[in-house]
Coordinates of C-alpha atoms in Angstrom, one line a residue:
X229 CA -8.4 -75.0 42.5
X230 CA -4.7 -76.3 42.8
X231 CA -2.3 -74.7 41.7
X232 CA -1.0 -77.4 39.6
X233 CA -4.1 -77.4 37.5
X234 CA -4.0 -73.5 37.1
X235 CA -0.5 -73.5 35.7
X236 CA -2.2 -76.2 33.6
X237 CA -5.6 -74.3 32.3
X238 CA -2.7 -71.5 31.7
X239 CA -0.8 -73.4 29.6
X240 CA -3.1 -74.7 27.7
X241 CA -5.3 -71.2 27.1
X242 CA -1.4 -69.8 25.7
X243 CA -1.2 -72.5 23.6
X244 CA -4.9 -72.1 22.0
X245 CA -4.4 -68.5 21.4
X246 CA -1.4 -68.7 19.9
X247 CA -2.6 -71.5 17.5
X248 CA -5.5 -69.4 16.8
X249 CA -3.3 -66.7 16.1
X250 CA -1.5 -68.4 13.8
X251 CA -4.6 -70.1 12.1
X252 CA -6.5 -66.2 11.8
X253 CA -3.2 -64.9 10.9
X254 CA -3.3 -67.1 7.3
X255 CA -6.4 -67.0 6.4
X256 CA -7.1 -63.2 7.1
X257 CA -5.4 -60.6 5.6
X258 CA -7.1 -57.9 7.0
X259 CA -6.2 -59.2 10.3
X260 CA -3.0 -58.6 9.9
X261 CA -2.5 -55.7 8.4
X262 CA -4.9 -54.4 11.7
X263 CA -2.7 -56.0 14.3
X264 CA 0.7 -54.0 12.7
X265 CA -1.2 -50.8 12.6
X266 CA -2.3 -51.1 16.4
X267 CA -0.7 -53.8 18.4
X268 CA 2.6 -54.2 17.0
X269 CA 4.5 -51.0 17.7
X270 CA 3.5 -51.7 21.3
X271 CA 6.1 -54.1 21.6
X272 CA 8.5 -51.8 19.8
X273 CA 7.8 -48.6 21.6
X274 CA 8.0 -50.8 25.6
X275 CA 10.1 -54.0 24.9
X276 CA 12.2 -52.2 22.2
X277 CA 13.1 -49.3 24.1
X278 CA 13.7 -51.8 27.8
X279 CA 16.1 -53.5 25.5
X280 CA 17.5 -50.6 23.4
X281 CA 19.1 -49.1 27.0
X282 CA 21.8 -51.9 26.4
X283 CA 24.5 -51.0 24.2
X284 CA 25.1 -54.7 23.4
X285 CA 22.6 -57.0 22.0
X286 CA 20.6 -59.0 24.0
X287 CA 18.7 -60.9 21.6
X288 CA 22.0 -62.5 20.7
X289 CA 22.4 -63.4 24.2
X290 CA 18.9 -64.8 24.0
X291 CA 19.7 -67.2 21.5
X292 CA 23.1 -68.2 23.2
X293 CA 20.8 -68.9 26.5
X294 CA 18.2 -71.1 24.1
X295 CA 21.1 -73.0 22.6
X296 CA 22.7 -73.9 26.1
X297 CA 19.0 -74.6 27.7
X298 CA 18.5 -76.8 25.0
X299 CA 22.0 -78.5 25.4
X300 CA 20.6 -78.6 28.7
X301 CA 17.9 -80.5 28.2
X302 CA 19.6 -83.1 26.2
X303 CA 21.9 -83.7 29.1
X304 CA 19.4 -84.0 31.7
X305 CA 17.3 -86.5 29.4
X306 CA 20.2 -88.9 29.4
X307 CA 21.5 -88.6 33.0
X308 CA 17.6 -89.0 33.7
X309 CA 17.4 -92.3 31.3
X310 CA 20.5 -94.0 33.5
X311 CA 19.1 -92.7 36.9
X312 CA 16.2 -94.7 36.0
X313 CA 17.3 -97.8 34.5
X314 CA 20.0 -97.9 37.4
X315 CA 16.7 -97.5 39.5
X316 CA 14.9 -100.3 37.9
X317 CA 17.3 -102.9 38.4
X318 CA 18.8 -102.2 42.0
X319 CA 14.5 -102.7 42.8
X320 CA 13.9 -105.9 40.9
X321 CA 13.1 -107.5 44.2
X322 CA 11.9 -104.7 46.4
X323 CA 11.2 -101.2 46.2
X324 CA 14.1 -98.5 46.2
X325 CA 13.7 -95.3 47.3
X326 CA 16.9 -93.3 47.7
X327 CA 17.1 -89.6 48.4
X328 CA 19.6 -88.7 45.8
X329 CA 16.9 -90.4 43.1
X330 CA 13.8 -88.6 44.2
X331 CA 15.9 -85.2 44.5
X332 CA 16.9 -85.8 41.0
X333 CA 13.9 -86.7 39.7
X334 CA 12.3 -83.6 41.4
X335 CA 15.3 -81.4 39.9
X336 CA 14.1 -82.7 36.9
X337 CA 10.9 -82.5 36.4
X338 CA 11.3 -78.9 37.4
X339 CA 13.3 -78.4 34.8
X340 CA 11.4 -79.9 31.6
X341 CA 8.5 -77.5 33.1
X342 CA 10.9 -74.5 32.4
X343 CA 11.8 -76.2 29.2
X344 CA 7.9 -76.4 28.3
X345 CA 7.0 -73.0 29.6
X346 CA 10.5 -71.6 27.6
X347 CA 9.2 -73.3 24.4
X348 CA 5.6 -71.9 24.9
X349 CA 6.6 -68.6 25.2
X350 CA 9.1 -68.8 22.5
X351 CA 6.4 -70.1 19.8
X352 CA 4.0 -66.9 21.2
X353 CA 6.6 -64.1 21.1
X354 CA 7.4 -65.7 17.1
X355 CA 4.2 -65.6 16.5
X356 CA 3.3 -61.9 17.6
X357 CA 6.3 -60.4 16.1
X358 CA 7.4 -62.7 13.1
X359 CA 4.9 -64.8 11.7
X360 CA 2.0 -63.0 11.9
X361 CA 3.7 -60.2 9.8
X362 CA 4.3 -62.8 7.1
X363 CA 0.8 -62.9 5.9
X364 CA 0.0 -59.3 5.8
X365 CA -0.9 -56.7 2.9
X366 CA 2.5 -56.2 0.3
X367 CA 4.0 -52.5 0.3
X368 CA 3.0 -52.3 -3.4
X369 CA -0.5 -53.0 -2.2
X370 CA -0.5 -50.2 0.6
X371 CA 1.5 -47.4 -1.3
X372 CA 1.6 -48.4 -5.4
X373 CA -2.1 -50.1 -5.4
X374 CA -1.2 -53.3 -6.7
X375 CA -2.0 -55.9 -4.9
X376 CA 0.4 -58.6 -4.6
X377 CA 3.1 -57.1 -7.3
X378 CA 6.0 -58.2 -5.8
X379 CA 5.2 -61.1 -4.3
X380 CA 4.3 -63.9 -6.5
X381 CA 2.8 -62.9 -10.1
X382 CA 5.1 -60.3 -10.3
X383 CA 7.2 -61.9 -12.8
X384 CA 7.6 -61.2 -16.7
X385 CA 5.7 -57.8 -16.5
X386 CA 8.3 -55.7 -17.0
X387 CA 10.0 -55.5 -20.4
X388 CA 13.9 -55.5 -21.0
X389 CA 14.2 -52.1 -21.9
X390 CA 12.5 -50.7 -18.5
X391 CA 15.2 -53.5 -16.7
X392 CA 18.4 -51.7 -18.5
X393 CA 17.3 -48.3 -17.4
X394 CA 17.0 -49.1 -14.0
X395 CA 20.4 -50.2 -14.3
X396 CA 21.7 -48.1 -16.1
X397 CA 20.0 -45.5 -13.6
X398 CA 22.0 -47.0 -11.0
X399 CA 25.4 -47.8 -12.6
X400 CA 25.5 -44.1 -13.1
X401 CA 24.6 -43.7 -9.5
X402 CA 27.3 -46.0 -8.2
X403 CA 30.2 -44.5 -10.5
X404 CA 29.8 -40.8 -9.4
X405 CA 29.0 -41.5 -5.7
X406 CA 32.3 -44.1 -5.8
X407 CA 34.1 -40.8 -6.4
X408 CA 32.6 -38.6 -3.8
X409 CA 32.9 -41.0 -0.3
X410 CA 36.4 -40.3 1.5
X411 CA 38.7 -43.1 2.1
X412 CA 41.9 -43.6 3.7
X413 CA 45.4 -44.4 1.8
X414 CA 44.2 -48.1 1.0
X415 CA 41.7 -46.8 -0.8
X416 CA 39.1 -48.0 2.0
X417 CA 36.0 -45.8 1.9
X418 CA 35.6 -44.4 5.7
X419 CA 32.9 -43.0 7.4
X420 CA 33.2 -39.6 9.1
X421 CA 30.3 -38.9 10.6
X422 CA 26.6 -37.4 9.5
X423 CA 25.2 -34.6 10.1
X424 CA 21.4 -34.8 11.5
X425 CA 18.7 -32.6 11.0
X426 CA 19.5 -30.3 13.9
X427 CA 22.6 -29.8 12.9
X428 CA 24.5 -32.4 15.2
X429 CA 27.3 -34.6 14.4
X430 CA 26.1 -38.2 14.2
X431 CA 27.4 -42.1 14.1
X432 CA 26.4 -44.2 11.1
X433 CA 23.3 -45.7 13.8
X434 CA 21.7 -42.3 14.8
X435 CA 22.3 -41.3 11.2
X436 CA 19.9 -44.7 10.1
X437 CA 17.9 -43.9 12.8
X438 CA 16.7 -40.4 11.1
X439 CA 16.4 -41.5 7.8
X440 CA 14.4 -44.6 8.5
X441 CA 12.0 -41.8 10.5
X442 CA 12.4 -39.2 7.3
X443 CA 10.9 -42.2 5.4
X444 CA 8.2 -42.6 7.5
X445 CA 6.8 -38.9 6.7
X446 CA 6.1 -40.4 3.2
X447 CA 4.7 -43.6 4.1
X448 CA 3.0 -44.2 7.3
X449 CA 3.6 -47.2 8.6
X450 CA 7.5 -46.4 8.5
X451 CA 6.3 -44.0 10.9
X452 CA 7.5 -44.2 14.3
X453 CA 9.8 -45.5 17.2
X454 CA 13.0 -46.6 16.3
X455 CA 15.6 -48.1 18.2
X456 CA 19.6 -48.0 17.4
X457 CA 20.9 -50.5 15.7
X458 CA 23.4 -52.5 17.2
X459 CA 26.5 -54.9 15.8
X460 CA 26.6 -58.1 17.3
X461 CA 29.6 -60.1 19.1
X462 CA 29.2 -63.3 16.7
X463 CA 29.9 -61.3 13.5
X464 CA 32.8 -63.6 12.2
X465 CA 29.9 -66.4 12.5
X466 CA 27.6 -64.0 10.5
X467 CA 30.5 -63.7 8.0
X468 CA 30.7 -67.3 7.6
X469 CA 26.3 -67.0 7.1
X470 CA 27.4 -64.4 4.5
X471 CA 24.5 -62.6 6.6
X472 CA 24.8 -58.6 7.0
X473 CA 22.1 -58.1 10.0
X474 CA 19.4 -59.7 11.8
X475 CA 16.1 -58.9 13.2
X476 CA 15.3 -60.4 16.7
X477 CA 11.4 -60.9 17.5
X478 CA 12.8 -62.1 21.0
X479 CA 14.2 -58.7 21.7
X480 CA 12.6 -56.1 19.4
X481 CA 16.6 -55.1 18.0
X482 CA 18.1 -55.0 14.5
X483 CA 21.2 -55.7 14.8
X484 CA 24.1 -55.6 12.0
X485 CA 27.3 -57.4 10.7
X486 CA 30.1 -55.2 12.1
X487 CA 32.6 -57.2 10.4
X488 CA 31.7 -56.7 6.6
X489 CA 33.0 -53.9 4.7
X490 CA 31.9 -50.8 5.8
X491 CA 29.6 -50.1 2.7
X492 CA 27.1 -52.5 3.4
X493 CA 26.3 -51.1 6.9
X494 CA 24.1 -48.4 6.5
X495 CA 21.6 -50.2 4.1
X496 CA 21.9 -52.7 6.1
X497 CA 21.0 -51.1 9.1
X498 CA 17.7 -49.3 7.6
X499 CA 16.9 -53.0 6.3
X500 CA 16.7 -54.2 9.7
X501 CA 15.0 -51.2 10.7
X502 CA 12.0 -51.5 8.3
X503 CA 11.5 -55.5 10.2
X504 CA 10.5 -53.2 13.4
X505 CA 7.7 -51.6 11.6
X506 CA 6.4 -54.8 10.3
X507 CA 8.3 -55.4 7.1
X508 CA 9.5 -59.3 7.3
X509 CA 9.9 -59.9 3.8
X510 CA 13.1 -59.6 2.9
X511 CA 12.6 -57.8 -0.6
X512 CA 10.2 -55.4 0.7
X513 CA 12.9 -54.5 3.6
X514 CA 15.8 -54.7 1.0
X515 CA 13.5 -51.8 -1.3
X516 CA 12.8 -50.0 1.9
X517 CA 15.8 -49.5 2.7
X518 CA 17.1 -48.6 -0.7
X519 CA 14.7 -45.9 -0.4
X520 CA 15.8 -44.5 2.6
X521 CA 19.3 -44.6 1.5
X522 CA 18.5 -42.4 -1.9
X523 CA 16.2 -39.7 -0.2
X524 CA 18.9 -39.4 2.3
X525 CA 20.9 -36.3 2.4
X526 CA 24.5 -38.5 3.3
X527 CA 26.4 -39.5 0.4
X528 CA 27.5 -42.9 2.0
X529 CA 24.2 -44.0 3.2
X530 CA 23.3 -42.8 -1.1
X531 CA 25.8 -45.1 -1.8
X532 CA 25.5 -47.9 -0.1
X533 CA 21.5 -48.1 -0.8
X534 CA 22.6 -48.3 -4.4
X535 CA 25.2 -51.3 -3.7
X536 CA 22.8 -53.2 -2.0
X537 CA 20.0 -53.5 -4.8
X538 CA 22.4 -53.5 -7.8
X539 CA 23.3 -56.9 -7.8
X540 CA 19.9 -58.0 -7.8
X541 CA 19.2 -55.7 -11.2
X542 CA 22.3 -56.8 -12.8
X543 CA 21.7 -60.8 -12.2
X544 CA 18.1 -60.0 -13.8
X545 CA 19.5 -58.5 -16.7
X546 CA 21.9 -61.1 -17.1
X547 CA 19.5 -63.9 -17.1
X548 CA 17.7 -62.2 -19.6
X549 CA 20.7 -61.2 -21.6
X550 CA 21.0 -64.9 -21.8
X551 CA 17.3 -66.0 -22.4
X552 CA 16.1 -63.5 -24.7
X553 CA 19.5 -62.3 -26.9
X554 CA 17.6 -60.5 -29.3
X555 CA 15.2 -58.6 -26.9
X556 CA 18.1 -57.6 -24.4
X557 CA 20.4 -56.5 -28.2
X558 CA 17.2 -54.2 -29.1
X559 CA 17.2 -52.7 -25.8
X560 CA 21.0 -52.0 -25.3
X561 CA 21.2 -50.4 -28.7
X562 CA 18.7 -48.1 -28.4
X563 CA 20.1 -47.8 -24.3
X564 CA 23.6 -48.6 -24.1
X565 CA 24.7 -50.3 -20.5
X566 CA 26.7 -48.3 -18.3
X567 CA 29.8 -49.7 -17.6
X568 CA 31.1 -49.6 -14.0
X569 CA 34.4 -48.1 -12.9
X570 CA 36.9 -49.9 -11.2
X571 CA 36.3 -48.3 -7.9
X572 CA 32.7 -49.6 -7.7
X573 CA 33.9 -53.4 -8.5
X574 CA 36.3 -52.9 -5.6
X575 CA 33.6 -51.2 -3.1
X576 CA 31.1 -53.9 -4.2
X577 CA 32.2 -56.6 -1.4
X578 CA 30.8 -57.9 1.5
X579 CA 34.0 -59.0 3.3
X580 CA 37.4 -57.9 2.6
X581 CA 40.2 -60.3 1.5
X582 CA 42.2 -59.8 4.9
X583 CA 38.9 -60.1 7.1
X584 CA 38.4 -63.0 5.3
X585 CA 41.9 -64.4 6.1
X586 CA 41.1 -63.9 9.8
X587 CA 37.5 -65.2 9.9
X588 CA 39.1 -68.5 8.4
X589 CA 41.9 -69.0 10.2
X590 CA 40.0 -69.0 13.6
X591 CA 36.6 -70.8 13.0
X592 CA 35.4 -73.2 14.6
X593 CA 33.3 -75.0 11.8
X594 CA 34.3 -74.7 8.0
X595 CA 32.5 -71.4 6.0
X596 CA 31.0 -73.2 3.2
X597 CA 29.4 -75.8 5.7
X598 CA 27.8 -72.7 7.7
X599 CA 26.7 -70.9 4.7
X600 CA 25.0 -74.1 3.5
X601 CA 23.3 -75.1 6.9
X602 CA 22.2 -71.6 7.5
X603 CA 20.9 -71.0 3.8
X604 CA 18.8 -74.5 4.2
X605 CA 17.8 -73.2 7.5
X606 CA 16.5 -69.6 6.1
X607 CA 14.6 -71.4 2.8
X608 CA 12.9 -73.8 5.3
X609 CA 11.5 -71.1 7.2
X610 CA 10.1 -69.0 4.3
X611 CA 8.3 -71.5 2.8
X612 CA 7.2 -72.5 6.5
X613 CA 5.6 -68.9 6.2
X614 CA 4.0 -69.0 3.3
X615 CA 6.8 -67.6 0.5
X616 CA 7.0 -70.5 -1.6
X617 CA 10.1 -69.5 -3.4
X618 CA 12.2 -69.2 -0.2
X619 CA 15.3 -67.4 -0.5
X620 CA 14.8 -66.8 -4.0
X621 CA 12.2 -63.9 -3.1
X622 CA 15.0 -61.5 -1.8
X623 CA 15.5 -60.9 -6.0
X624 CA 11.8 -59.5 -5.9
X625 CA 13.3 -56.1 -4.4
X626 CA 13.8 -55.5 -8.5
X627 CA 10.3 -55.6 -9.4
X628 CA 9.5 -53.4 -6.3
X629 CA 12.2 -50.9 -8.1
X630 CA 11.1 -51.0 -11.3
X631 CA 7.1 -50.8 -10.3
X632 CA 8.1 -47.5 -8.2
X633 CA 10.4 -46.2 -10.8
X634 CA 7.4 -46.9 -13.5
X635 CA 4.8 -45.2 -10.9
X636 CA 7.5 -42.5 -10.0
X637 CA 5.2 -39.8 -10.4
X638 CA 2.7 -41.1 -8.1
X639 CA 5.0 -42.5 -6.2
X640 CA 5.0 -40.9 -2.9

């Protein structure tokens, strides 16, 4: 057999599987919930750990590669266009055969067989460690016994009063832990360090690192292999995303905004964490990492799992302060809302005013345009997967909350 024709049969058989994959992957649930129990922490416990001995990140790198390859590509199509229309009419009236045309034409047809082979490889690796996940069991299903809670019937099951308690369960929270952190003369909360289980002196990454593994003790598939997490170069361009961290399927990382205030990095970090062990919906990671936040023994990583999850309660109870008047006035006289201090107003940012300043004065494309490409971008692809309210499903995380808070005793 040439070997032509077996790069071919190769191709192809990748393609099939991973369209099969893909096809088995949405119409089996059981599937999928096999393959993260058995298959997927292989890539995190080999390709995660290869990629984890760099201290930068390389999926970023990744995606700056993709973006010039396919930059690239463009390029050579229209070079390749003039070579051949310069070709076509220089042999109107006889055949011309240069060797600057057939090297070029060799170069690229080499290259759109990288570019194929690049794009192949790209839709498997997706497909193993991204889409796959999308369409298995919910974490109320696994650990509460209710199957599909918080993902799309979830809604209007919870009453006004159980809302406000949750609130006002956090509010509380937020105002005694805003008086515990340290902070420098600004008023800046800084981080000095945790303190692991062995009794060393740890960064705010080891420190997520443990926790996310405590977590795991409690539920199972949280058990396991983890990886540091690492910031990434392009966190102005996250700013502008208003984006805190990312999980790469290319490279098995999580990686974190390193330019937003320094409260929203350790949730942040155990949210891109709980993508490695198979989490991709973004509600179930933001709850996942709320709990690993509150069960820690670090006031900071306390407080910011708190921060992250109360906007999301206190938007809830606003829209129904405002669609139900007289069910939300019942409730708040018989549980009056917690007001929140000052200091957790202030500490409840994601950028500061003078980052801000800075981002904006040196980027490239304009904020609002960025946040609006990449929200588009983000809502496209969920609904690609299968969540048909897109971005609107990261406000699920509060009836993950309140259906652990309600099953709290059997909550494990």
């Amino acid at each position: 057999m040439k070997k032509g024709k077996r790069r071919y049969k190769l191709f192809t058989g990748i393609a099939v599987v991973t369209v099969l994959l893909n096809v088995i992957a949405w119409n089996s649930t059981g599937f999928c919930d096999a393959y993260i129990a058995y298959v997927f922490p292989i890539w995190v416990n080999t390709y995660g750990r290869i990629t984890g001995l760099f201290p930068f990140s390389v999926g970023e790198w990744m995606i700056v590669a993709g973006l010039f390859t396919v930059l690239a590509a463009v390029v050579i199509a229209m070079i390749t266009v003039t070579v051949l229309a310069v070709h076509r009419f220089f042999a109107k009236e006889k055949p011309l055969r240069t060797e600057l045309y057939d090297k070029w034409m060799g170069f690229a047809g080499r290259f759109y067989t990288f570019f194929a082979w690049t794009t192949l490889l790209v839709c498997l690796v997706m497909t193993l460690n991204c889409f796959i996940l999308y369409h298995a069991s919910a974490f109320s299903e696994k650990y509460f016994g209710r199957a599909g809670e918080n993902r799309m019937d979830g809604a209007g099951k919870y009453s006004v009063d159980e809302l406000l308690v949750l609130y006002n369960g956090l509010a509380q929270r937020c105002n005694a832990l805003a008086a515990q952190v340290e902070r420098d003369e600004d008023g800046k909360v800084i981080y000095p360090g945790g303190i692991l289980e062995n009794g060393e002196i740890s960064d705010m990454q080891d420190k997520a690192v443990e926790i996310m593994r405590q977590l795991g003790e409690s539920y199972p598939q949280l058990d396991g292999y983890y990886p540091r997490p690492k910031p990434m170069t392009f966190s102005d361009f996250m700013c502008q995303q208003y984006m805190q961290g990312y999980y790469f399927p290319f490279s098995m990382e999580a990686n974190y905004n390193d330019v937003m205030y320094i409260l929203n990095k350790p949730a942040a970090m155990c949210h891109e964490l709980a993508h490695l062990r198979g989490y991709i919906f973004e509600d179930e990671a933001n709850f996942i990492s709320y709990l690993a936040c509150i069960r820690s023994d670090d006031i900071y990583f306390q407080y910011s799992g708190c921060l992250s999850v109360l906007p999301y309660v206190t938007n809830d109870l606003y829209v129904e302060m405002q669609s139900n008047p007289q069910a939300y006035g019942e409730a708040a006289d018989k549980n009056p809302p917690v007001r929140l201090s000052r200091q957790v107003y202030e500490d409840d940012v994601f950028v500061t005013e003078e980052e801000w300043e800075r981002i904006n004065g040196t980027a490239i494309l304009d904020t609002e345009l960025v946040d609006e490409l990449s929200d588009v971008f983000i809502d496209t692809t969920l609904k690609a997967n299968g969540v048909s309210d897109g971005m609107d499903s990261y406000s699920r995380v509060v009836e993950l909350l309140l259906l652990y808070h309600r099953e709290g005793s059997q909550a494990p």
